[in-house]
Short mmCIF file of C-alpha atoms in Angstrom, two decimals:
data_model
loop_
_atom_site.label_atom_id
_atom_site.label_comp_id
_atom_site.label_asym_id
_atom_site.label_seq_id
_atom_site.Cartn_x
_atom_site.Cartn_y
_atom_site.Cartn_z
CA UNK A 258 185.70 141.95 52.59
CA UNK A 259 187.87 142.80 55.45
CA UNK A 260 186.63 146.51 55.87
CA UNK A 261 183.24 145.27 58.28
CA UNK A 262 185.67 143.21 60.58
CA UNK A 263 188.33 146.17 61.09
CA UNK A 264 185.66 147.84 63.25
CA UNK A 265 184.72 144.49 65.29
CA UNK A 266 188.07 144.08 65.86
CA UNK A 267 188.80 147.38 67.45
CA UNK A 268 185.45 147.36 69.45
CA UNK A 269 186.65 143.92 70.27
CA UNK A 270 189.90 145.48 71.52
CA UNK A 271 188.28 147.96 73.47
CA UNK A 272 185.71 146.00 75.26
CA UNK A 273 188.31 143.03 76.34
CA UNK A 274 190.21 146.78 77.91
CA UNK A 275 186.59 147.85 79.27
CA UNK A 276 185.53 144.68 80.66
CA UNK A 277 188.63 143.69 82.59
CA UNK A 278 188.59 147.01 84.02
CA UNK A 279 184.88 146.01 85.41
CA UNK A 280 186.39 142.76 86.73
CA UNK A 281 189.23 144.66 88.73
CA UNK A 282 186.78 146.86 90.04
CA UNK A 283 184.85 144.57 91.24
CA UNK A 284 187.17 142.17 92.95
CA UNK A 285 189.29 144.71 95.21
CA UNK A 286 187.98 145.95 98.32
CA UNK A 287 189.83 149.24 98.26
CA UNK A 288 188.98 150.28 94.75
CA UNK A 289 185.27 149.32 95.61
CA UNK A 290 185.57 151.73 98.63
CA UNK A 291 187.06 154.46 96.36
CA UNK A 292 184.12 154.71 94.34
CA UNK A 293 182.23 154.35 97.14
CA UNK A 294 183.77 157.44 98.79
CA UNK A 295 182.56 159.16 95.59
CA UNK A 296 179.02 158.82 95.63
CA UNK A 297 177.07 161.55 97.17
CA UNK A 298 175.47 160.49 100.63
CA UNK A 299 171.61 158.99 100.62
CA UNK A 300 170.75 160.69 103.02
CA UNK A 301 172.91 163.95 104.46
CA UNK A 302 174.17 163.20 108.24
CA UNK A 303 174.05 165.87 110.48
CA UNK A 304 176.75 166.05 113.63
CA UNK A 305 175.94 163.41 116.53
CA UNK A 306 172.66 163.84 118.32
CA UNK A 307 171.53 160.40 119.65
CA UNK A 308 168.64 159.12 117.59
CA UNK A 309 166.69 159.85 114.52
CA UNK A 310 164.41 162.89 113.72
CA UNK A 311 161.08 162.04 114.80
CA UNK A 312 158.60 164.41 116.56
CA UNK A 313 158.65 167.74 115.38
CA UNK A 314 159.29 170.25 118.17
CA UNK A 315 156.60 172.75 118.53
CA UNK A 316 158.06 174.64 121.16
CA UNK A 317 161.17 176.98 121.91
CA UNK A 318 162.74 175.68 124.62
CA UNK A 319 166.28 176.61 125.75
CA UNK A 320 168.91 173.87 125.88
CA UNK A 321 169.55 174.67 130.09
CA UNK A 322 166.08 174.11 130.32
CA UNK A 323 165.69 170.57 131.66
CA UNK A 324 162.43 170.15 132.53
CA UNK A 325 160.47 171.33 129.46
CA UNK A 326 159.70 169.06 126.61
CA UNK A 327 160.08 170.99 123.02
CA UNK A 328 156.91 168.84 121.96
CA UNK A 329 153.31 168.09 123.80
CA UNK A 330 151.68 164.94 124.57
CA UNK A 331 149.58 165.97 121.42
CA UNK A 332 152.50 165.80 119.14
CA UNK A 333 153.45 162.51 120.16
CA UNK A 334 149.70 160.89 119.87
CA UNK A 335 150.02 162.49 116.29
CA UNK A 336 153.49 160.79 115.84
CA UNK A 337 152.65 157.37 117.04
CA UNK A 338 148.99 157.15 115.06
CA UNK A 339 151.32 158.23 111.61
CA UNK A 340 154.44 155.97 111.94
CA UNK A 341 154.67 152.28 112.80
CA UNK A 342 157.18 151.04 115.44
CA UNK A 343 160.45 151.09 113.54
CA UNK A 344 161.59 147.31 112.97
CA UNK A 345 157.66 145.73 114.07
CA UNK A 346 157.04 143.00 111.60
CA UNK A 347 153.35 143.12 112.97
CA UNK A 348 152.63 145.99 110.81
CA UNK A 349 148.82 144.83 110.33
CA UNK A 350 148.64 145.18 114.25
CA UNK A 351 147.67 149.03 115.69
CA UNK A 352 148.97 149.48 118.63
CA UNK A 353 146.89 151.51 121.06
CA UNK A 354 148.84 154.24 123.31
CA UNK A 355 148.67 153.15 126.95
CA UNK A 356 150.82 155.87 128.41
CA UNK A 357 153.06 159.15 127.43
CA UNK A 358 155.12 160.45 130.02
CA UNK A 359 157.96 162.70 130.52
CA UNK A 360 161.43 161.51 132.27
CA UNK A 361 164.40 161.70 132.98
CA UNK A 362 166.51 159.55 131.37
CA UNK A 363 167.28 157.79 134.56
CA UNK A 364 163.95 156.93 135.19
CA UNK A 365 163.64 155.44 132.13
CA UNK A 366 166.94 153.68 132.26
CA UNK A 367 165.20 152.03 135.51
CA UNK A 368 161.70 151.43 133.91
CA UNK A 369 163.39 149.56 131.09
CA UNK A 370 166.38 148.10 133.14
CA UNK A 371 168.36 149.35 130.04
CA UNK A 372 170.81 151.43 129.90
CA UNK A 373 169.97 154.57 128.30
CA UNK A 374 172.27 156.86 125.89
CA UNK A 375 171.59 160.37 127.04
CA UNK A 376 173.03 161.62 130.90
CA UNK A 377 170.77 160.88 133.79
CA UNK A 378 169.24 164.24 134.03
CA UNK A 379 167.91 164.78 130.30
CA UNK A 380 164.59 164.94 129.87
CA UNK A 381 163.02 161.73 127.43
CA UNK A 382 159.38 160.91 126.24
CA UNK A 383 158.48 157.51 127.35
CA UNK A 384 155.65 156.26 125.44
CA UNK A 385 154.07 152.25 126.40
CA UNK A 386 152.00 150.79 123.91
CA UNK A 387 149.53 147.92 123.39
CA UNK A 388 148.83 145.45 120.62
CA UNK A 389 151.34 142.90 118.80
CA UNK A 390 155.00 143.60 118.50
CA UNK A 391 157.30 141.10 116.76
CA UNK A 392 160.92 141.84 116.19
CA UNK A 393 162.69 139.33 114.16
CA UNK A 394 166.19 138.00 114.82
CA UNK A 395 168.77 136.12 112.25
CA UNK A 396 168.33 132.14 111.72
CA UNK A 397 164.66 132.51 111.93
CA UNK A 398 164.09 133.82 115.77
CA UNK A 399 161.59 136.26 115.99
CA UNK A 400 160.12 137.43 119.67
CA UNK A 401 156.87 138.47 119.80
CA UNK A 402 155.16 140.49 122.62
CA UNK A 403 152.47 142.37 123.76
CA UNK A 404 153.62 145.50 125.21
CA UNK A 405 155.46 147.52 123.43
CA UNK A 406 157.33 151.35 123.97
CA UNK A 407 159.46 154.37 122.09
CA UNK A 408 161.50 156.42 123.62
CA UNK A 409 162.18 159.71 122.15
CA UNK A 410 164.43 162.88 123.20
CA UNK A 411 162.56 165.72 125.06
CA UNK A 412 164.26 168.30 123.33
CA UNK A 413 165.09 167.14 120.03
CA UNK A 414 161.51 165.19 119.09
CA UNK A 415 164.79 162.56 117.82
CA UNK A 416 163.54 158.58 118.43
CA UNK A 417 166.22 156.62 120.59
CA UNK A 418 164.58 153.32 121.37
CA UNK A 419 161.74 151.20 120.46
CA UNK A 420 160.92 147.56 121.77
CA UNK A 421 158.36 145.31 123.51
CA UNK A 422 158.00 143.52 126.65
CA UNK B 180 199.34 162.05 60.50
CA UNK B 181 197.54 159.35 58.60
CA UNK B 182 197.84 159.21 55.19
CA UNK B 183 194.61 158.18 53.02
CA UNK B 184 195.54 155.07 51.45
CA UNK B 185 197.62 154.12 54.93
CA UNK B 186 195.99 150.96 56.14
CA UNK B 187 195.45 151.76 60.09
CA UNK B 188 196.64 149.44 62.63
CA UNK B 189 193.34 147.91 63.08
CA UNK B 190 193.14 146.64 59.47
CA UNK B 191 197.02 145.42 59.57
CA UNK B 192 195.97 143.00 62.40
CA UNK B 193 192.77 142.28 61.35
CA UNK B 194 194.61 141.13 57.66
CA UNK B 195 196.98 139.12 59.54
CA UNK B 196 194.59 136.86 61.34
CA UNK B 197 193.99 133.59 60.18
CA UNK B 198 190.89 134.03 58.33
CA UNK B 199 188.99 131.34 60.48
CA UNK B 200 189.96 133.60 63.34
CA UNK B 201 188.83 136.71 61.37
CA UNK B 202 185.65 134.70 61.32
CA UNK B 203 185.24 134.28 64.94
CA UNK B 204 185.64 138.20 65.48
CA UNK B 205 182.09 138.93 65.21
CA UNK B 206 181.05 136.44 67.89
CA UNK B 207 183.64 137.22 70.45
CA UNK B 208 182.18 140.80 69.98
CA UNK B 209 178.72 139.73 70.73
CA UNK B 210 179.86 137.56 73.59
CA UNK B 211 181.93 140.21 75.06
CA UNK B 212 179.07 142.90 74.55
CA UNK B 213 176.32 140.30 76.77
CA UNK B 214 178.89 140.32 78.82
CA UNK B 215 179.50 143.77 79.61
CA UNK B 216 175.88 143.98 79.80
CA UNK B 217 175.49 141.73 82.73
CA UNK B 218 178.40 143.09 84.16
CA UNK B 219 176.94 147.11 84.11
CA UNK B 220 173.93 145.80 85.31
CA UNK B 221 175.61 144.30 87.92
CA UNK B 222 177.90 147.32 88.68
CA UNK B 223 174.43 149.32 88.70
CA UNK B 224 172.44 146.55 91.58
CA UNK B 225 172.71 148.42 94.20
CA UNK B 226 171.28 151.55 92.48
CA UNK B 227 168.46 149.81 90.70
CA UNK B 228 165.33 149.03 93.05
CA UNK B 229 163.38 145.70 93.01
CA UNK B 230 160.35 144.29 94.56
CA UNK B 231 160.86 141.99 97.02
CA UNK B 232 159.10 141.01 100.42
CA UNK B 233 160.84 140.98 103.49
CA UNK B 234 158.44 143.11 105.66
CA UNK B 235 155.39 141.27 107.41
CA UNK B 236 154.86 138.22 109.78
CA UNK B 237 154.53 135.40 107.82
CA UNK B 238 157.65 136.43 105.40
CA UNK B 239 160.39 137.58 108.27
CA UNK B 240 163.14 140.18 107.33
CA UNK B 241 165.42 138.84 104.22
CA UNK B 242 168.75 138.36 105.65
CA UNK B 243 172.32 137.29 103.79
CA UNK B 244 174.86 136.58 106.31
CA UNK B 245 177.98 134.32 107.53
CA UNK B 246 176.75 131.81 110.48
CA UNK B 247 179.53 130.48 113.13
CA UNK B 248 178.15 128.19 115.36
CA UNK B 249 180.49 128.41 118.88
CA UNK B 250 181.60 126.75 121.95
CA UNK B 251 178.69 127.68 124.38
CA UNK B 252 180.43 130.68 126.47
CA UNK B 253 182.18 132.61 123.83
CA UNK B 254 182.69 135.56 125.74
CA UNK B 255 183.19 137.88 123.03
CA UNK B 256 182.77 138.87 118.85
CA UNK B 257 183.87 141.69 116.71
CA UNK B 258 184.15 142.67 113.12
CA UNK B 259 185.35 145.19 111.10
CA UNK B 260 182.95 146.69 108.64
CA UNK B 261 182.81 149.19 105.63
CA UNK B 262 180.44 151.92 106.09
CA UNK B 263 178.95 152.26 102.77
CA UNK B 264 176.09 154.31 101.38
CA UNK B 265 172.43 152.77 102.50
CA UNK B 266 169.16 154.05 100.96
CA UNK B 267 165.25 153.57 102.22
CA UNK B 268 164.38 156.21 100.71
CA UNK B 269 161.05 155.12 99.81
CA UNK B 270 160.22 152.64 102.55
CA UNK B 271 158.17 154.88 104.75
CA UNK B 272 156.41 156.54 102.26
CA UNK B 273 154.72 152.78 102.25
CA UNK B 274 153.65 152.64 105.50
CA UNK B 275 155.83 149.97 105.87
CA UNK B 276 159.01 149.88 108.44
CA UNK B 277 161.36 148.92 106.22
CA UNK B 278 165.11 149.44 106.53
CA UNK B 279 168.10 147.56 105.50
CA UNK B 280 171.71 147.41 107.82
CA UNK B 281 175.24 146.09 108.13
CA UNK B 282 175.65 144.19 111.31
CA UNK B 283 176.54 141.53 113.32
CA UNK B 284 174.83 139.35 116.10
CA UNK B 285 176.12 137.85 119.19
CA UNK B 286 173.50 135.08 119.77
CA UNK B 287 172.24 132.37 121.99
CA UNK B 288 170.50 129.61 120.64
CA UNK B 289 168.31 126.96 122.21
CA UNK B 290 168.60 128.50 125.77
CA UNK B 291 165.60 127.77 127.73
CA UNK B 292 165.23 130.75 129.20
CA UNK B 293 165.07 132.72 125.64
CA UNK B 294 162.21 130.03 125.05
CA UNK B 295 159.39 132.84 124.84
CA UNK B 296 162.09 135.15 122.81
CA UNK B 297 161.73 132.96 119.66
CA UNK B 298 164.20 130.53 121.32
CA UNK B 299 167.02 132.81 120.79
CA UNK B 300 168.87 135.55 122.57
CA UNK B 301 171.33 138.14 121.36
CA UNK B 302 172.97 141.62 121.10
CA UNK B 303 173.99 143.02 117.66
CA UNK B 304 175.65 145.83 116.30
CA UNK B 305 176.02 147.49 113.35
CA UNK B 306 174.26 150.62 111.22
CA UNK B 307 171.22 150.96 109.74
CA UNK B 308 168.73 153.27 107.83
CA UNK B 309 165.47 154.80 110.31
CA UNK B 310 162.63 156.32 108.63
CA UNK B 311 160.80 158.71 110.95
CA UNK B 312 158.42 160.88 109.93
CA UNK B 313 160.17 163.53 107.94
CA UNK B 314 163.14 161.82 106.38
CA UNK B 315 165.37 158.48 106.12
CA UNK B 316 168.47 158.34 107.99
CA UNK B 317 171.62 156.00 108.20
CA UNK B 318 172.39 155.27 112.11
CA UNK B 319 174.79 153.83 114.06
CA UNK B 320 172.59 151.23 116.63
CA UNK B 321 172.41 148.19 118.56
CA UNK B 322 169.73 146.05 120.04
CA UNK B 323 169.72 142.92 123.07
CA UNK B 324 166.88 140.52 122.99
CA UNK B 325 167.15 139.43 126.80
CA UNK B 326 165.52 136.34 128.85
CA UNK B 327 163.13 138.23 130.80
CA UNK B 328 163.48 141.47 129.85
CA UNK B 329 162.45 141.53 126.02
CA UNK B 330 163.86 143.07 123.25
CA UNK B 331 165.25 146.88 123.11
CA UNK B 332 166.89 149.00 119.74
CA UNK B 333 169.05 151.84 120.48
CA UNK B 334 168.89 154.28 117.82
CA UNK B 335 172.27 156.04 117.72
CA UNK B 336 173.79 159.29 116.08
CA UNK B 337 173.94 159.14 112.42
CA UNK B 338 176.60 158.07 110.55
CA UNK B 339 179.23 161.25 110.23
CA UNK B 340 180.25 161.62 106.52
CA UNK B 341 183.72 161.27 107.24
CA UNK B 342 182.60 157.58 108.28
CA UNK B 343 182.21 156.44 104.90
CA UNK B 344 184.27 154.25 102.33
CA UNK B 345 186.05 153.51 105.90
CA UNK B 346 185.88 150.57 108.28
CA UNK B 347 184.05 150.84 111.45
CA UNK B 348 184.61 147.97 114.36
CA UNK B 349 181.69 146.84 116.23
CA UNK B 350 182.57 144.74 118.93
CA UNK B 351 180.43 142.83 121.74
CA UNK B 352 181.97 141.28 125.17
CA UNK B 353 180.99 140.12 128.40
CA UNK B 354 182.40 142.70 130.84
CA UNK B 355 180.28 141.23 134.49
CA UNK B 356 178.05 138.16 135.14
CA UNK B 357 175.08 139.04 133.20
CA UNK B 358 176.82 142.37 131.02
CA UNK B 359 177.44 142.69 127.62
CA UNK B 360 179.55 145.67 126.95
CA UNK B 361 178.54 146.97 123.24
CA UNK B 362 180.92 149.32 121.44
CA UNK B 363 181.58 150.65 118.22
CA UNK B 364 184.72 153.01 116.94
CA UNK B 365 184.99 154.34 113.56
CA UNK B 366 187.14 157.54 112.26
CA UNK B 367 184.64 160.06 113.78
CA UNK B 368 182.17 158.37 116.30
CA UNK B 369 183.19 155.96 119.17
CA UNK B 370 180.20 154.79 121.74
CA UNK B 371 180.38 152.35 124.35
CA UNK B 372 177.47 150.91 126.19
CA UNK B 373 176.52 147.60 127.86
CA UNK B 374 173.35 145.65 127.90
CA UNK B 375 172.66 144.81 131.56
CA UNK B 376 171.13 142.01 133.18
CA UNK B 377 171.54 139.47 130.52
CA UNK B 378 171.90 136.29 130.84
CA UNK B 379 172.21 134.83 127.36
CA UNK B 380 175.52 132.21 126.90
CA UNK B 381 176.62 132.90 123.30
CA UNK B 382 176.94 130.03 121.02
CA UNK B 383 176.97 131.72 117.85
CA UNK B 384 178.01 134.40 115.83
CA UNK B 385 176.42 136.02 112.53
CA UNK B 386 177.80 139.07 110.33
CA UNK B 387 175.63 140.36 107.59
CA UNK B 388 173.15 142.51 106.11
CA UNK B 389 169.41 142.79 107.00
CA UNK B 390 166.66 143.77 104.76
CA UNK B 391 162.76 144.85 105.79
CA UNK B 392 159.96 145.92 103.71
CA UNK B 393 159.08 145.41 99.83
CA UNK B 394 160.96 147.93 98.06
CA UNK B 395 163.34 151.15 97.82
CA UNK B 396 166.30 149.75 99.69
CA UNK B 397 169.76 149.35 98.14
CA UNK B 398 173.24 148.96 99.56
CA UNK B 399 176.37 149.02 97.85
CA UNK B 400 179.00 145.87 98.32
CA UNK B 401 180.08 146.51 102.26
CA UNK B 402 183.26 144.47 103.54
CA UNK B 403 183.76 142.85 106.57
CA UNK B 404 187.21 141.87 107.84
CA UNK B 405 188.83 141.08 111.06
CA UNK B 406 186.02 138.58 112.17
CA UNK B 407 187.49 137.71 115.61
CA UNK B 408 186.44 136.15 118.72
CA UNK B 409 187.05 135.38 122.27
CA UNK B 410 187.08 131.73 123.22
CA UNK B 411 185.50 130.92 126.80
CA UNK B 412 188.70 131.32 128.41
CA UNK B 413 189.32 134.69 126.78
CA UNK B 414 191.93 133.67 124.87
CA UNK B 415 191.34 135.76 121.07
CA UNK B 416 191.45 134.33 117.64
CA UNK B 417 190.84 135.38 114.49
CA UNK B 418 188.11 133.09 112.73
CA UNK B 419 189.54 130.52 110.86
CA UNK B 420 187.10 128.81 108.64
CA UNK B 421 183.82 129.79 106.93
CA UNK B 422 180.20 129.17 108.86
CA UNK B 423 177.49 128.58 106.87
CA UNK B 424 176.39 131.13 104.41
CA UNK B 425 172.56 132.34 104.07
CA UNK B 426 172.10 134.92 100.88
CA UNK B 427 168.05 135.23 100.23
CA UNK B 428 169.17 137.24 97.01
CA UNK B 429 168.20 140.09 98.09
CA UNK B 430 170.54 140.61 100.05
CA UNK B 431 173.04 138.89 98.68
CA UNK B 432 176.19 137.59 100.67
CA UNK B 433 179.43 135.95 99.96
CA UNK B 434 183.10 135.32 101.37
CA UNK B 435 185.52 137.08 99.12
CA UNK B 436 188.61 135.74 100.97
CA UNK B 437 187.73 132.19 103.14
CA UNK B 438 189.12 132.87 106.32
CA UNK B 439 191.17 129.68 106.35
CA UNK B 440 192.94 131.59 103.90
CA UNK B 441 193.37 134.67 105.87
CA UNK B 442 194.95 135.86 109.02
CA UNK B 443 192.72 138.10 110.07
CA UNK B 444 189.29 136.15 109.82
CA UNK B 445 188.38 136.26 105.66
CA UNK B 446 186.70 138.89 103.76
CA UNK B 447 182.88 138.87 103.83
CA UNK B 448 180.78 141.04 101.58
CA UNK B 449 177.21 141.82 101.65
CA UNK B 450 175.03 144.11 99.05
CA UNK B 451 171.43 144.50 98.08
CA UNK B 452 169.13 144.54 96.07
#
């Protein structure tokens, strides 16, 4: 008669143990961050280049070499008709290229009146598009425009900035 | 070693229990067991995926985030916050510019001259996941929505490995008339930067997580502590009470430790999805 609970009971036991475990877990921001820690990385990063991989370089070019983009104006056109504008809600819209140019960053810094994140000299892909562009903001803002641009490294194919006008 | 006919120590307790109590045994086992179960499947959110739409025009982003509304002229806003583990991995494959972040914004509402910016101007901070056209990354960024100048995202270096399960502090102050300097320090990256020629007059600041697209994204619980600010006299304080809380479930947000409570501005906490 008793023999069925004595199993219950020890399950019992060992779930009250299990479950209050759980709860701790859950509740303390340092354990959470510990088995955090121990979870392998989504996605692997790799050192600190400025930006994320974009545009496939199709060209050797050496790192002194300041002048020479590691992709062609072909490459980008190829980039920009595969990927939407990173952070666009107005996916439905295609944007038609306007312009791709090469650089420097302080040219761009001065086109954009923003300040860039690569030195003056380096070489950056400036690319101005046309069609809808809306970036959304917390509380409900969103800011729509017309114009729109990427900016990608030169050398690395890596994109650094996106945005509209 | 246990004899045969030994009753174990299970069945001694179990035969001293009141046998109403021995009754109840079997339903505090099933109650315990639904329990666990919502509790592992709660442990295991972030790593399940779920439909949800926070990607086009007409639905916005999803967003779950803390909401202080300030003295006009705050001159400055940081935070503390956990880098943990984002995934996209499947919202490019969509065609979709999805990505999901940890972050906070330094905003100005209901400024005229952010009237064609969706009424609202701001620079934020924080890290994110970009999907280019070979593989989804996690990236340090930040971004200004400026009167007259529009709306620009930096796309920084990605997040070192060494970065996470530790806190990094974003941080966002006026430095000039019309300058915003923007930096962020964590264990192995430190950037500063500024956005220029802004004119926005901060009355608000948000912390929280921000979700795009329809599926594939998940984030672990992220923390974010030492939610300070600097008044409009640049005196510093630590916030002291909670702002209004928006969780669209996904993502999901929620104060762990009120900051009236706390010296150091509360414990917020973010996760998805």
């Amino acid at each position: 008669m008793h023999k069925p609970l004595m199993p219950a009971l020890g399950l019992l036991i060992a779930l009250v143990v299990f479950v209050g475990w759980i709860a701790v877990a859950q509740s303390d921001p340092a354990s959470a961050a510990s088995s955090n820690s121990i979870q392998p990385p989504a996605q692997a990063p790799t050192g600190t280049a400025i930006g994320a991989p974009a545009i496939q370089p199709t060209r050797s070019v050496a790192a002194s070499d300041l002048s020479t983009p590691a992709f062609t104006v072909q490459d980008v056109e190829q980039y920009i008709s595969g990927n939407p504008m990173s952070r666009n809600l107005a996916i439905s819209s295609k944007p038609t290229i306007v312009k791709i140019t090469f650089i420097t960053s302080q040219q761009a810094s001065a086109l954009l009146d923003e300040s860039m994140d690569l030195p003056d000299s380096a070489l950056v892909c400036y690319v101005e598009l046309s069609g809808t562009f809306t970036f959304p903001g917390p509380n409900g803002a969103t800011a729509t425009f017309h114009k729109g641009y990427e900016v990608f490294d030169a050398h690395t194919g890596n994109l650094i900035m996106v945005g509209g006008r | 070693m246990v004899h045969e006919n030994q009753p174990s120590a299970t069945a001694l307790m179990t035969k001293a229990l009141h046998p109403q109590v021995r009754r109840l045994i079997p339903i505090a086992t099933a109650l315990l067991l639904a329990l666990l179960a919502s509790q592992a499947l709660s442990l295991l959110n972030p790593l399940v995926a779920r439909a949800y739409s926070c990607g086009n025009p007409s639905s916005g982003h999803c967003y779950g985030y803390n909401y202080w509304s300030m003295p006009s002229g705050t001159k400055g806003a940081g935070t503390d916050i956990v880098v943990v583990h984002l995934n996209c991995s499947s919202c490019w494959s969509l065609g979709e510019t999805g990505f999901i972040d940890n972050e906070m914004w330094f905003s100005n509402y209901n400024n005229s001259g952010c009237s064609n910016l969706g009424n609202a101007c701001w620079v934020e901070a924080g890290y994110e996941t970009v999907s280019g056209a070979f593989s989804t990354t996690v990236n340090y960024f930040w971004a200004d929505n400026r009167p007259g100048h529009g709306f620009s995202a930096h796309v920084l270096a990605q997040v070192p490995s060494g970065d996470y399960g530790n806190s990094a502090e974003f941080s966002i102050w006026q430095t000039g008339s019309g300058t915003w300097a923007v930096n962020i320090t964590s264990p192995n990256y430190n950037y500063s930067n500024s956005s220029t020629s802004n004119s926005m007059v901060p009355n608000a600041i948000l912390i929280g997580q921000e979700l795009a697209g329809t599926s594939g994204a998940s984030a672990p619980i992220a923390y974010f502590t030492n939610n300070w600010y600097y008044d409009s006299n640049w005196n510093f304080y630590y916030q002291g009470y909670e702002g209004g809380v928006t969780s669209q479930n996904p993502p999901s947000a929620w104060w762990d430790t009120d900051p009236h409570n706390s010296s150091s501005g509360g414990v917020f906490q973010t996760s998805c999805c």
